[in-house]
Amino acid sequence: MKITRVVGTAQGVDQGSGCMVEKDFVPDEVIWQECSQPIDFRREPGLVFLRQEGWELIPRDFLGLRIGGSAEIVTRKTVDGERAFVEKGEEVCVGHGFEGKLVFSIGPEERILGLGQHEDGVANYRDCTQYLYQNNMQIPMPVLVSTHGYAVLLDGDCMMIYEERGNRITVQFDAVEQISYYVIEGASLQEVEKGIRKITGKAPLLPLWAYGYVQSKERYCSQEELLQVAEEFEKRDIPLSCLVQDWQTWEEGKWGDKHLDKTRYPDWKGAVEKLHDEGIGVMFSVWPNVSQGCRDHQEMLEAGK
């Protein structure tokens, strides 16, 4: 296995890395670039399997909204519930950096895997575009893995756009101080994965029950319904490790409040204990956006949040 870190800067100075690097990890090679040059990565002499064609840093200002004067905070209903938006806020510069662009050329036969969990049904990211940003039901991971025995970990710590067309991968970085990435070369995909973990650190194992069957749907509307599902699994002699209680457990109109609706969940503690006694774990979905006027919102206001 070989791990190479490549850093491209406008100033020729390392601005730091957003990647979580395991303690004491040192890459096998570090390549510094103050101007864009091609870099060939090889598995054996004369065989180029990945080439960095170039990169670009475009200066930009990072803008934020200052709330004051005529600014208003308005609440709107969205698919994810009630959300607060700032209107008529003053746009101010909060920092300086770059938009980034990174280009690789790859072979015609390899498949590109990885990039996280998305809902478009794509496994091989050839001839397609993928937007890497955190969203409901979308979990980006800035790592692309080739079936030709290497991976590229993009150390951007920002929103990115991946695109592959005509054997060329282009990655656009929304806001960075430098271009930074790691190339992990290995004799097998297992070895490549080991290299990724060497950079990011070891992932702790989940509790044993989490490796069994986890039952979830859009939501269960009451604790009675949840317990009935568990009873049905037992009646049909189907092993069940975990039940997921998703959203809208709150009272009507109190979106995101962590206090359950007592008319539908009169004894949630007792229901969870009953499921635990039956060897069934419970996973609870907590929504981060909270409606104005509910207890959680008032508590945050009083705490100055």
PDB file of C-alpha atoms in Angstrom:
ATOM      1  CA  MET A   1       0.000   0.000   0.000  1.00  0.00           C
ATOM      2  CA  LYS A   2       1.136   3.548  -0.758  1.00  0.00           C
ATOM      3  CA  ILE A   3      -0.520   6.791   0.364  1.00  0.00           C
ATOM      4  CA  THR A   4       0.364  10.095  -1.301  1.00  0.00           C
ATOM      5  CA  ARG A   5      -0.896  13.467  -0.152  1.00  0.00           C
ATOM      6  CA  VAL A   6      -1.032  16.251  -2.750  1.00  0.00           C
ATOM      7  CA  VAL A   7      -1.438  19.893  -1.706  1.00  0.00           C
ATOM      8  CA  GLY A   8      -1.909  22.754  -4.135  1.00  0.00           C
ATOM      9  CA  THR A   9      -1.799  26.277  -2.717  1.00  0.00           C
ATOM     10  CA  ALA A  10      -1.879  29.794  -4.027  1.00  0.00           C
ATOM     11  CA  GLN A  11       0.708  30.957  -1.477  1.00  0.00           C
ATOM     12  CA  GLY A  12       2.882  27.862  -1.224  1.00  0.00           C
ATOM     13  CA  VAL A  13       1.988  27.505   2.476  1.00  0.00           C
ATOM     14  CA  ASP A  14      -0.035  24.687   4.025  1.00  0.00           C
ATOM     15  CA  GLN A  15      -3.226  26.276   5.375  1.00  0.00           C
ATOM     16  CA  GLY A  16      -4.191  23.172   7.340  1.00  0.00           C
ATOM     17  CA  SER A  17      -6.321  20.144   6.582  1.00  0.00           C
ATOM     18  CA  GLY A  18     -10.017  19.601   7.124  1.00  0.00           C
ATOM     19  CA  CYS A  19      -9.618  15.824   7.011  1.00  0.00           C
ATOM     20  CA  MET A  20      -9.734  13.897  10.286  1.00  0.00           C
ATOM     21  CA  VAL A  21      -6.295  12.293  10.293  1.00  0.00           C
ATOM     22  CA  GLU A  22      -5.504   9.401  12.604  1.00  0.00           C
ATOM     23  CA  LYS A  23      -2.983  10.182  15.324  1.00  0.00           C
ATOM     24  CA  ASP A  24       0.618   9.678  14.216  1.00  0.00           C
ATOM     25  CA  PHE A  25      -0.407   9.097  10.575  1.00  0.00           C
ATOM     26  CA  VAL A  26       2.238  10.244   8.082  1.00  0.00           C
ATOM     27  CA  PRO A  27       1.678   9.701   4.334  1.00  0.00           C
ATOM     28  CA  ASP A  28       4.341   7.844   2.366  1.00  0.00           C
ATOM     29  CA  GLU A  29       4.820  10.879   0.121  1.00  0.00           C
ATOM     30  CA  VAL A  30       3.732  14.535   0.158  1.00  0.00           C
ATOM     31  CA  ILE A  31       3.690  16.532  -3.094  1.00  0.00           C
ATOM     32  CA  TRP A  32       3.499  20.329  -2.855  1.00  0.00           C
ATOM     33  CA  GLN A  33       2.396  22.393  -5.842  1.00  0.00           C
ATOM     34  CA  GLU A  34       2.405  26.151  -6.192  1.00  0.00           C
ATOM     35  CA  CYS A  35       1.319  25.876  -9.804  1.00  0.00           C
ATOM     36  CA  SER A  36      -0.713  23.212 -11.534  1.00  0.00           C
ATOM     37  CA  GLN A  37       1.306  20.380 -13.079  1.00  0.00           C
ATOM     38  CA  PRO A  38       0.377  16.848 -14.188  1.00  0.00           C
ATOM     39  CA  ILE A  39       1.127  14.089 -11.668  1.00  0.00           C
ATOM     40  CA  ASP A  40       1.194  10.421 -12.650  1.00  0.00           C
ATOM     41  CA  PHE A  41       0.398   7.735 -10.092  1.00  0.00           C
ATOM     42  CA  ARG A  42       1.669   4.245 -11.020  1.00  0.00           C
ATOM     43  CA  ARG A  43       1.259   0.721  -9.684  1.00  0.00           C
ATOM     44  CA  GLU A  44       4.237  -0.530 -11.652  1.00  0.00           C
ATOM     45  CA  PRO A  45       6.849   1.168 -13.876  1.00  0.00           C
ATOM     46  CA  GLY A  46       5.391   2.532 -17.086  1.00  0.00           C
ATOM     47  CA  LEU A  47       1.742   1.890 -16.166  1.00  0.00           C
ATOM     48  CA  VAL A  48      -0.202   5.104 -15.548  1.00  0.00           C
ATOM     49  CA  PHE A  49      -3.582   4.370 -13.952  1.00  0.00           C
ATOM     50  CA  LEU A  50      -4.407   7.831 -12.595  1.00  0.00           C
ATOM     51  CA  ARG A  51      -3.180  11.242 -13.682  1.00  0.00           C
ATOM     52  CA  GLN A  52      -3.827  14.593 -12.098  1.00  0.00           C
ATOM     53  CA  GLU A  53      -4.234  16.809 -15.148  1.00  0.00           C
ATOM     54  CA  GLY A  54      -4.367  20.046 -13.184  1.00  0.00           C
ATOM     55  CA  TRP A  55      -6.080  22.182 -10.593  1.00  0.00           C
ATOM     56  CA  GLU A  56      -7.237  25.764 -10.205  1.00  0.00           C
ATOM     57  CA  LEU A  57      -7.959  28.139  -7.326  1.00  0.00           C
ATOM     58  CA  ILE A  58     -10.285  31.074  -8.053  1.00  0.00           C
ATOM     59  CA  PRO A  59     -10.375  33.848  -5.391  1.00  0.00           C
ATOM     60  CA  ARG A  60     -13.753  34.506  -3.804  1.00  0.00           C
ATOM     61  CA  ASP A  61     -15.254  36.235  -0.797  1.00  0.00           C
ATOM     62  CA  PHE A  62     -17.262  34.259   1.744  1.00  0.00           C
ATOM     63  CA  LEU A  63     -20.495  36.105   2.475  1.00  0.00           C
ATOM     64  CA  GLY A  64     -22.852  36.002   5.446  1.00  0.00           C
ATOM     65  CA  LEU A  65     -26.074  37.731   6.492  1.00  0.00           C
ATOM     66  CA  ARG A  66     -26.091  40.305   9.269  1.00  0.00           C
ATOM     67  CA  ILE A  67     -29.405  40.414  11.108  1.00  0.00           C
ATOM     68  CA  GLY A  68     -30.389  43.935  12.073  1.00  0.00           C
ATOM     69  CA  GLY A  69     -32.148  47.036  10.826  1.00  0.00           C
ATOM     70  CA  SER A  70     -34.875  45.951   8.401  1.00  0.00           C
ATOM     71  CA  ALA A  71     -33.933  42.239   8.538  1.00  0.00           C
ATOM     72  CA  GLU A  72     -36.725  39.796   9.346  1.00  0.00           C
ATOM     73  CA  ILE A  73     -36.781  36.150  10.388  1.00  0.00           C
ATOM     74  CA  VAL A  74     -39.709  34.387   8.715  1.00  0.00           C
ATOM     75  CA  THR A  75     -40.940  30.826   9.137  1.00  0.00           C
ATOM     76  CA  ARG A  76     -42.017  28.768   6.152  1.00  0.00           C
ATOM     77  CA  LYS A  77     -43.396  25.262   5.725  1.00  0.00           C
ATOM     78  CA  THR A  78     -41.037  23.017   3.754  1.00  0.00           C
ATOM     79  CA  VAL A  79     -40.858  19.290   3.018  1.00  0.00           C
ATOM     80  CA  ASP A  80     -38.669  19.025   6.138  1.00  0.00           C
ATOM     81  CA  GLY A  81     -41.122  20.954   8.334  1.00  0.00           C
ATOM     82  CA  GLU A  82     -41.035  24.563   9.497  1.00  0.00           C
ATOM     83  CA  ARG A  83     -37.774  26.368   8.796  1.00  0.00           C
ATOM     84  CA  ALA A  84     -36.612  29.875   9.650  1.00  0.00           C
ATOM     85  CA  PHE A  85     -35.256  32.140   6.887  1.00  0.00           C
ATOM     86  CA  VAL A  86     -33.634  35.577   7.045  1.00  0.00           C
ATOM     87  CA  GLU A  87     -35.123  38.212   4.741  1.00  0.00           C
ATOM     88  CA  LYS A  88     -33.660  41.669   4.012  1.00  0.00           C
ATOM     89  CA  GLY A  89     -30.478  40.819   5.871  1.00  0.00           C
ATOM     90  CA  GLU A  90     -27.320  42.772   5.118  1.00  0.00           C
ATOM     91  CA  GLU A  91     -24.787  40.779   3.111  1.00  0.00           C
ATOM     92  CA  VAL A  92     -21.315  41.126   4.641  1.00  0.00           C
ATOM     93  CA  CYS A  93     -17.935  39.581   3.863  1.00  0.00           C
ATOM     94  CA  VAL A  94     -16.918  37.146   6.609  1.00  0.00           C
ATOM     95  CA  GLY A  95     -13.743  35.778   5.032  1.00  0.00           C
ATOM     96  CA  HIS A  96     -11.696  35.125   1.927  1.00  0.00           C
ATOM     97  CA  GLY A  97     -10.746  31.944   0.122  1.00  0.00           C
ATOM     98  CA  PHE A  98     -11.129  30.168  -3.182  1.00  0.00           C
ATOM     99  CA  GLU A  99     -13.362  28.115  -5.355  1.00  0.00           C
ATOM    100  CA  GLY A 100     -11.380  25.050  -6.377  1.00  0.00           C
ATOM    101  CA  LYS A 101     -11.248  22.816  -9.421  1.00  0.00           C
ATOM    102  CA  LEU A 102      -9.370  19.514  -9.718  1.00  0.00           C
ATOM    103  CA  VAL A 103      -9.118  17.340 -12.856  1.00  0.00           C
ATOM    104  CA  PHE A 104      -8.024  13.688 -13.188  1.00  0.00           C
ATOM    105  CA  SER A 105      -7.801  11.419 -16.204  1.00  0.00           C
ATOM    106  CA  ILE A 106      -8.594   7.726 -15.689  1.00  0.00           C
ATOM    107  CA  GLY A 107      -8.685   4.537 -17.743  1.00  0.00           C
ATOM    108  CA  PRO A 108     -11.672   3.562 -19.918  1.00  0.00           C
ATOM    109  CA  GLU A 109     -12.335   0.201 -18.257  1.00  0.00           C
ATOM    110  CA  GLU A 110     -12.315   0.971 -14.526  1.00  0.00           C
ATOM    111  CA  ARG A 111     -15.439   1.520 -12.454  1.00  0.00           C
ATOM    112  CA  ILE A 112     -15.681   4.370  -9.945  1.00  0.00           C
ATOM    113  CA  LEU A 113     -17.430   3.563  -6.667  1.00  0.00           C
ATOM    114  CA  GLY A 114     -18.007   5.370  -3.371  1.00  0.00           C
ATOM    115  CA  LEU A 115     -19.061   9.034  -2.887  1.00  0.00           C
ATOM    116  CA  GLY A 116     -21.502   8.201  -0.075  1.00  0.00           C
ATOM    117  CA  GLN A 117     -25.179   7.268   0.119  1.00  0.00           C
ATOM    118  CA  HIS A 118     -27.495   8.701  -2.519  1.00  0.00           C
ATOM    119  CA  GLU A 119     -30.953   7.800  -3.757  1.00  0.00           C
ATOM    120  CA  ASP A 120     -30.437   7.814  -7.521  1.00  0.00           C
ATOM    121  CA  GLY A 121     -29.592   4.119  -7.837  1.00  0.00           C
ATOM    122  CA  VAL A 122     -26.101   4.741  -9.263  1.00  0.00           C
ATOM    123  CA  ALA A 123     -23.282   2.403  -8.207  1.00  0.00           C
ATOM    124  CA  ASN A 124     -20.712   3.089 -10.937  1.00  0.00           C
ATOM    125  CA  TYR A 125     -20.057   6.826 -11.217  1.00  0.00           C
ATOM    126  CA  ARG A 126     -18.871   6.836 -14.814  1.00  0.00           C
ATOM    127  CA  ASP A 127     -20.448   9.305 -17.246  1.00  0.00           C
ATOM    128  CA  CYS A 128     -22.473  11.065 -14.546  1.00  0.00           C
ATOM    129  CA  THR A 129     -22.613  14.023 -12.160  1.00  0.00           C
ATOM    130  CA  GLN A 130     -22.998  13.763  -8.381  1.00  0.00           C
ATOM    131  CA  TYR A 131     -23.519  16.615  -5.916  1.00  0.00           C
ATOM    132  CA  LEU A 132     -21.734  16.051  -2.622  1.00  0.00           C
ATOM    133  CA  TYR A 133     -23.564  17.943   0.100  1.00  0.00           C
ATOM    134  CA  GLN A 134     -25.344  16.902   3.272  1.00  0.00           C
ATOM    135  CA  ASN A 135     -29.131  16.781   2.943  1.00  0.00           C
ATOM    136  CA  ASN A 136     -32.141  14.834   4.142  1.00  0.00           C
ATOM    137  CA  MET A 137     -31.711  11.244   2.835  1.00  0.00           C
ATOM    138  CA  GLN A 138     -28.349  12.097   1.273  1.00  0.00           C
ATOM    139  CA  ILE A 139     -25.003  11.377   2.967  1.00  0.00           C
ATOM    140  CA  PRO A 140     -21.926  12.470   0.972  1.00  0.00           C
ATOM    141  CA  MET A 141     -18.492  10.941   1.477  1.00  0.00           C
ATOM    142  CA  PRO A 142     -15.637  12.640  -0.388  1.00  0.00           C
ATOM    143  CA  VAL A 143     -13.943   9.369  -1.351  1.00  0.00           C
ATOM    144  CA  LEU A 144     -13.967   7.796  -4.813  1.00  0.00           C
ATOM    145  CA  VAL A 145     -12.736   4.228  -5.204  1.00  0.00           C
ATOM    146  CA  SER A 146     -11.565   2.661  -8.468  1.00  0.00           C
ATOM    147  CA  THR A 147     -11.814  -1.037  -9.271  1.00  0.00           C
ATOM    148  CA  HIS A 148      -8.244  -0.676 -10.610  1.00  0.00           C
ATOM    149  CA  GLY A 149      -6.874  -0.620  -7.071  1.00  0.00           C
ATOM    150  CA  TYR A 150      -6.807   2.951  -5.798  1.00  0.00           C
ATOM    151  CA  ALA A 151      -8.903   5.553  -4.037  1.00  0.00           C
ATOM    152  CA  VAL A 152      -8.870   9.356  -3.901  1.00  0.00           C
ATOM    153  CA  LEU A 153      -9.853  11.025  -0.625  1.00  0.00           C
ATOM    154  CA  LEU A 154     -10.820  14.646  -1.313  1.00  0.00           C
ATOM    155  CA  ASP A 155      -9.809  16.783   1.660  1.00  0.00           C
ATOM    156  CA  GLY A 156     -12.023  19.781   0.922  1.00  0.00           C
ATOM    157  CA  ASP A 157     -14.310  20.140   3.955  1.00  0.00           C
ATOM    158  CA  CYS A 158     -16.966  21.854   1.801  1.00  0.00           C
ATOM    159  CA  MET A 159     -19.677  21.199  -0.771  1.00  0.00           C
ATOM    160  CA  MET A 160     -18.334  19.569  -3.943  1.00  0.00           C
ATOM    161  CA  ILE A 161     -19.525  18.575  -7.418  1.00  0.00           C
ATOM    162  CA  TYR A 162     -18.145  15.388  -8.977  1.00  0.00           C
ATOM    163  CA  GLU A 163     -18.424  14.846 -12.743  1.00  0.00           C
ATOM    164  CA  GLU A 164     -16.943  12.216 -15.054  1.00  0.00           C
ATOM    165  CA  ARG A 165     -17.114  12.478 -18.836  1.00  0.00           C
ATOM    166  CA  GLY A 166     -14.800  11.019 -21.482  1.00  0.00           C
ATOM    167  CA  ASN A 167     -12.339   9.428 -19.016  1.00  0.00           C
ATOM    168  CA  ARG A 168     -11.904  12.712 -17.117  1.00  0.00           C
ATOM    169  CA  ILE A 169     -13.026  13.360 -13.547  1.00  0.00           C
ATOM    170  CA  THR A 170     -13.643  16.983 -12.567  1.00  0.00           C
ATOM    171  CA  VAL A 171     -14.193  17.951  -8.931  1.00  0.00           C
ATOM    172  CA  GLN A 172     -15.384  21.443  -8.048  1.00  0.00           C
ATOM    173  CA  PHE A 173     -14.900  22.727  -4.481  1.00  0.00           C
ATOM    174  CA  ASP A 174     -17.299  25.398  -3.241  1.00  0.00           C
ATOM    175  CA  ALA A 175     -15.053  27.092  -0.680  1.00  0.00           C
ATOM    176  CA  VAL A 176     -11.461  26.110   0.176  1.00  0.00           C
ATOM    177  CA  GLU A 177      -8.139  27.602   1.219  1.00  0.00           C
ATOM    178  CA  GLN A 178      -6.158  25.069  -0.824  1.00  0.00           C
ATOM    179  CA  ILE A 179      -6.464  21.943  -2.958  1.00  0.00           C
ATOM    180  CA  SER A 180      -5.729  18.870  -0.863  1.00  0.00           C
ATOM    181  CA  TYR A 181      -6.294  15.185  -1.532  1.00  0.00           C
ATOM    182  CA  TYR A 182      -4.862  11.735  -0.804  1.00  0.00           C
ATOM    183  CA  VAL A 183      -4.264   8.910  -3.293  1.00  0.00           C
ATOM    184  CA  ILE A 184      -4.311   5.437  -1.737  1.00  0.00           C
ATOM    185  CA  GLU A 185      -2.814   2.687  -3.909  1.00  0.00           C
ATOM    186  CA  GLY A 186      -3.249  -0.974  -3.015  1.00  0.00           C
ATOM    187  CA  ALA A 187      -2.984  -4.494  -4.384  1.00  0.00           C
ATOM    188  CA  SER A 188      -6.680  -5.076  -3.592  1.00  0.00           C
ATOM    189  CA  LEU A 189      -9.775  -3.082  -2.680  1.00  0.00           C
ATOM    190  CA  GLN A 190      -9.446  -4.425   0.866  1.00  0.00           C
ATOM    191  CA  GLU A 191      -5.967  -2.924   1.076  1.00  0.00           C
ATOM    192  CA  VAL A 192      -7.256   0.360  -0.348  1.00  0.00           C
ATOM    193  CA  GLU A 193     -10.000   0.447   2.283  1.00  0.00           C
ATOM    194  CA  LYS A 194      -7.388  -0.202   4.967  1.00  0.00           C
ATOM    195  CA  GLY A 195      -5.492   2.840   3.683  1.00  0.00           C
ATOM    196  CA  ILE A 196      -8.596   5.021   3.876  1.00  0.00           C
ATOM    197  CA  ARG A 197      -9.097   4.012   7.492  1.00  0.00           C
ATOM    198  CA  LYS A 198      -5.437   4.707   8.202  1.00  0.00           C
ATOM    199  CA  ILE A 199      -6.090   8.325   7.221  1.00  0.00           C
ATOM    200  CA  THR A 200      -9.505   8.877   8.793  1.00  0.00           C
ATOM    201  CA  GLY A 201      -9.070   6.745  11.899  1.00  0.00           C
ATOM    202  CA  LYS A 202     -10.652   3.498  12.999  1.00  0.00           C
ATOM    203  CA  ALA A 203     -14.447   3.305  12.993  1.00  0.00           C
ATOM    204  CA  PRO A 204     -15.867   1.845  16.222  1.00  0.00           C
ATOM    205  CA  LEU A 205     -18.111  -1.188  15.852  1.00  0.00           C
ATOM    206  CA  LEU A 206     -21.841  -0.810  16.399  1.00  0.00           C
ATOM    207  CA  PRO A 207     -23.483  -2.709  19.274  1.00  0.00           C
ATOM    208  CA  LEU A 208     -24.190  -6.332  18.380  1.00  0.00           C
ATOM    209  CA  TRP A 209     -27.961  -5.869  18.133  1.00  0.00           C
ATOM    210  CA  ALA A 210     -27.532  -3.248  15.379  1.00  0.00           C
ATOM    211  CA  TYR A 211     -26.279  -5.923  12.953  1.00  0.00           C
ATOM    212  CA  GLY A 212     -29.645  -7.697  12.965  1.00  0.00           C
ATOM    213  CA  TYR A 213     -32.821  -6.727  11.127  1.00  0.00           C
ATOM    214  CA  VAL A 214     -33.861  -3.084  11.644  1.00  0.00           C
ATOM    215  CA  GLN A 215     -37.546  -2.387  10.910  1.00  0.00           C
ATOM    216  CA  SER A 216     -38.436   1.124   9.776  1.00  0.00           C
ATOM    217  CA  LYS A 217     -40.998   2.900   7.621  1.00  0.00           C
ATOM    218  CA  GLU A 218     -42.059   6.497   6.988  1.00  0.00           C
ATOM    219  CA  ARG A 219     -43.333   6.650  10.585  1.00  0.00           C
ATOM    220  CA  TYR A 220     -45.373   4.939  13.275  1.00  0.00           C
ATOM    221  CA  CYS A 221     -48.177   7.153  14.581  1.00  0.00           C
ATOM    222  CA  SER A 222     -48.369   5.890  18.183  1.00  0.00           C
ATOM    223  CA  GLN A 223     -46.597   3.732  20.740  1.00  0.00           C
ATOM    224  CA  GLU A 224     -49.500   1.259  20.438  1.00  0.00           C
ATOM    225  CA  GLU A 225     -48.786   0.832  16.721  1.00  0.00           C
ATOM    226  CA  LEU A 226     -45.078   0.361  17.413  1.00  0.00           C
ATOM    227  CA  LEU A 227     -45.766  -2.355  20.005  1.00  0.00           C
ATOM    228  CA  GLN A 228     -48.234  -4.059  17.646  1.00  0.00           C
ATOM    229  CA  VAL A 229     -45.513  -4.284  14.981  1.00  0.00           C
ATOM    230  CA  ALA A 230     -43.215  -6.006  17.479  1.00  0.00           C
ATOM    231  CA  GLU A 231     -46.008  -8.428  18.406  1.00  0.00           C
ATOM    232  CA  GLU A 232     -46.610  -9.251  14.752  1.00  0.00           C
ATOM    233  CA  PHE A 233     -42.952 -10.065  14.177  1.00  0.00           C
ATOM    234  CA  GLU A 234     -43.009 -12.388  17.187  1.00  0.00           C
ATOM    235  CA  LYS A 235     -46.257 -14.003  16.014  1.00  0.00           C
ATOM    236  CA  ARG A 236     -44.719 -14.757  12.599  1.00  0.00           C
ATOM    237  CA  ASP A 237     -41.456 -15.926  14.181  1.00  0.00           C
ATOM    238  CA  ILE A 238     -39.408 -13.303  12.299  1.00  0.00           C
ATOM    239  CA  PRO A 239     -36.219 -12.167  14.108  1.00  0.00           C
ATOM    240  CA  LEU A 240     -36.265  -8.452  14.895  1.00  0.00           C
ATOM    241  CA  SER A 241     -33.330  -6.501  16.335  1.00  0.00           C
ATOM    242  CA  CYS A 242     -34.525  -2.897  16.232  1.00  0.00           C
ATOM    243  CA  LEU A 243     -37.622  -0.759  15.637  1.00  0.00           C
ATOM    244  CA  VAL A 244     -37.292   2.834  14.385  1.00  0.00           C
ATOM    245  CA  GLN A 245     -39.658   5.528  15.630  1.00  0.00           C
ATOM    246  CA  ASP A 246     -39.393   8.332  13.086  1.00  0.00           C
ATOM    247  CA  TRP A 247     -40.833  11.841  12.956  1.00  0.00           C
ATOM    248  CA  GLN A 248     -44.074  13.600  14.008  1.00  0.00           C
ATOM    249  CA  THR A 249     -44.102  12.267  17.550  1.00  0.00           C
ATOM    250  CA  TRP A 250     -44.758  15.828  18.715  1.00  0.00           C
ATOM    251  CA  GLU A 251     -48.059  17.568  19.374  1.00  0.00           C
ATOM    252  CA  GLU A 252     -49.910  19.096  16.430  1.00  0.00           C
ATOM    253  CA  GLY A 253     -48.288  22.348  15.302  1.00  0.00           C
ATOM    254  CA  LYS A 254     -45.143  21.905  17.410  1.00  0.00           C
ATOM    255  CA  TRP A 255     -42.776  20.727  14.714  1.00  0.00           C
ATOM    256  CA  GLY A 256     -39.535  19.217  15.973  1.00  0.00           C
ATOM    257  CA  ASP A 257     -40.422  19.516  19.681  1.00  0.00           C
ATOM    258  CA  LYS A 258     -38.753  16.727  21.665  1.00  0.00           C
ATOM    259  CA  HIS A 259     -41.739  16.413  24.036  1.00  0.00           C
ATOM    260  CA  LEU A 260     -43.936  13.587  22.760  1.00  0.00           C
ATOM    261  CA  ASP A 261     -47.671  13.881  22.196  1.00  0.00           C
ATOM    262  CA  LYS A 262     -49.050  12.215  25.350  1.00  0.00           C
ATOM    263  CA  THR A 263     -52.328  11.274  23.641  1.00  0.00           C
ATOM    264  CA  ARG A 264     -50.405   8.996  21.251  1.00  0.00           C
ATOM    265  CA  TYR A 265     -47.366   8.182  23.403  1.00  0.00           C
ATOM    266  CA  PRO A 266     -48.759   8.064  26.971  1.00  0.00           C
ATOM    267  CA  ASP A 267     -45.921   5.940  28.410  1.00  0.00           C
ATOM    268  CA  TRP A 268     -42.948   6.022  26.056  1.00  0.00           C
ATOM    269  CA  LYS A 269     -40.498   4.946  28.770  1.00  0.00           C
ATOM    270  CA  GLY A 270     -42.623   1.903  29.534  1.00  0.00           C
ATOM    271  CA  ALA A 271     -42.958   1.032  25.840  1.00  0.00           C
ATOM    272  CA  VAL A 272     -39.180   1.173  25.330  1.00  0.00           C
ATOM    273  CA  GLU A 273     -38.551  -0.940  28.414  1.00  0.00           C
ATOM    274  CA  LYS A 274     -41.052  -3.542  27.174  1.00  0.00           C
ATOM    275  CA  LEU A 275     -39.283  -3.760  23.804  1.00  0.00           C
ATOM    276  CA  HIS A 276     -35.888  -4.001  25.521  1.00  0.00           C
ATOM    277  CA  ASP A 277     -37.194  -6.859  27.675  1.00  0.00           C
ATOM    278  CA  GLU A 278     -38.084  -8.640  24.441  1.00  0.00           C
ATOM    279  CA  GLY A 279     -34.566  -8.114  23.077  1.00  0.00           C
ATOM    280  CA  ILE A 280     -35.584  -5.367  20.629  1.00  0.00           C
ATOM    281  CA  GLY A 281     -33.594  -2.142  20.373  1.00  0.00           C
ATOM    282  CA  VAL A 282     -35.285   1.212  19.699  1.00  0.00           C
ATOM    283  CA  MET A 283     -33.958   3.955  17.440  1.00  0.00           C
ATOM    284  CA  PHE A 284     -35.536   7.409  17.752  1.00  0.00           C
ATOM    285  CA  SER A 285     -35.359  10.064  15.033  1.00  0.00           C
ATOM    286  CA  VAL A 286     -34.624  13.567  16.379  1.00  0.00           C
ATOM    287  CA  TRP A 287     -35.407  16.499  14.065  1.00  0.00           C
ATOM    288  CA  PRO A 288     -33.150  19.548  14.410  1.00  0.00           C
ATOM    289  CA  ASN A 289     -35.567  22.293  13.297  1.00  0.00           C
ATOM    290  CA  VAL A 290     -38.022  23.436  15.971  1.00  0.00           C
ATOM    291  CA  SER A 291     -41.200  25.519  15.570  1.00  0.00           C
ATOM    292  CA  GLN A 292     -41.600  28.816  17.356  1.00  0.00           C
ATOM    293  CA  GLY A 293     -43.814  28.657  20.423  1.00  0.00           C
ATOM    294  CA  CYS A 294     -43.026  25.125  21.599  1.00  0.00           C
ATOM    295  CA  ARG A 295     -41.149  24.298  24.810  1.00  0.00           C
ATOM    296  CA  ASP A 296     -37.853  23.403  23.144  1.00  0.00           C
ATOM    297  CA  HIS A 297     -37.852  26.640  21.139  1.00  0.00           C
ATOM    298  CA  GLN A 298     -38.551  28.692  24.262  1.00  0.00           C
ATOM    299  CA  GLU A 299     -35.752  26.917  26.134  1.00  0.00           C
ATOM    300  CA  MET A 300     -33.298  27.747  23.342  1.00  0.00           C
ATOM    301  CA  LEU A 301     -34.370  31.396  23.326  1.00  0.00           C
ATOM    302  CA  GLU A 302     -33.858  31.650  27.086  1.00  0.00           C
ATOM    303  CA  ALA A 303     -30.383  30.129  26.651  1.00  0.00           C
ATOM    304  CA  GLY A 304     -29.555  32.721  24.005  1.00  0.00           C
ATOM    305  CA  LYS A 305     -29.496  30.251  21.115  1.00  0.00           C
TER     306      LYS A 305
END
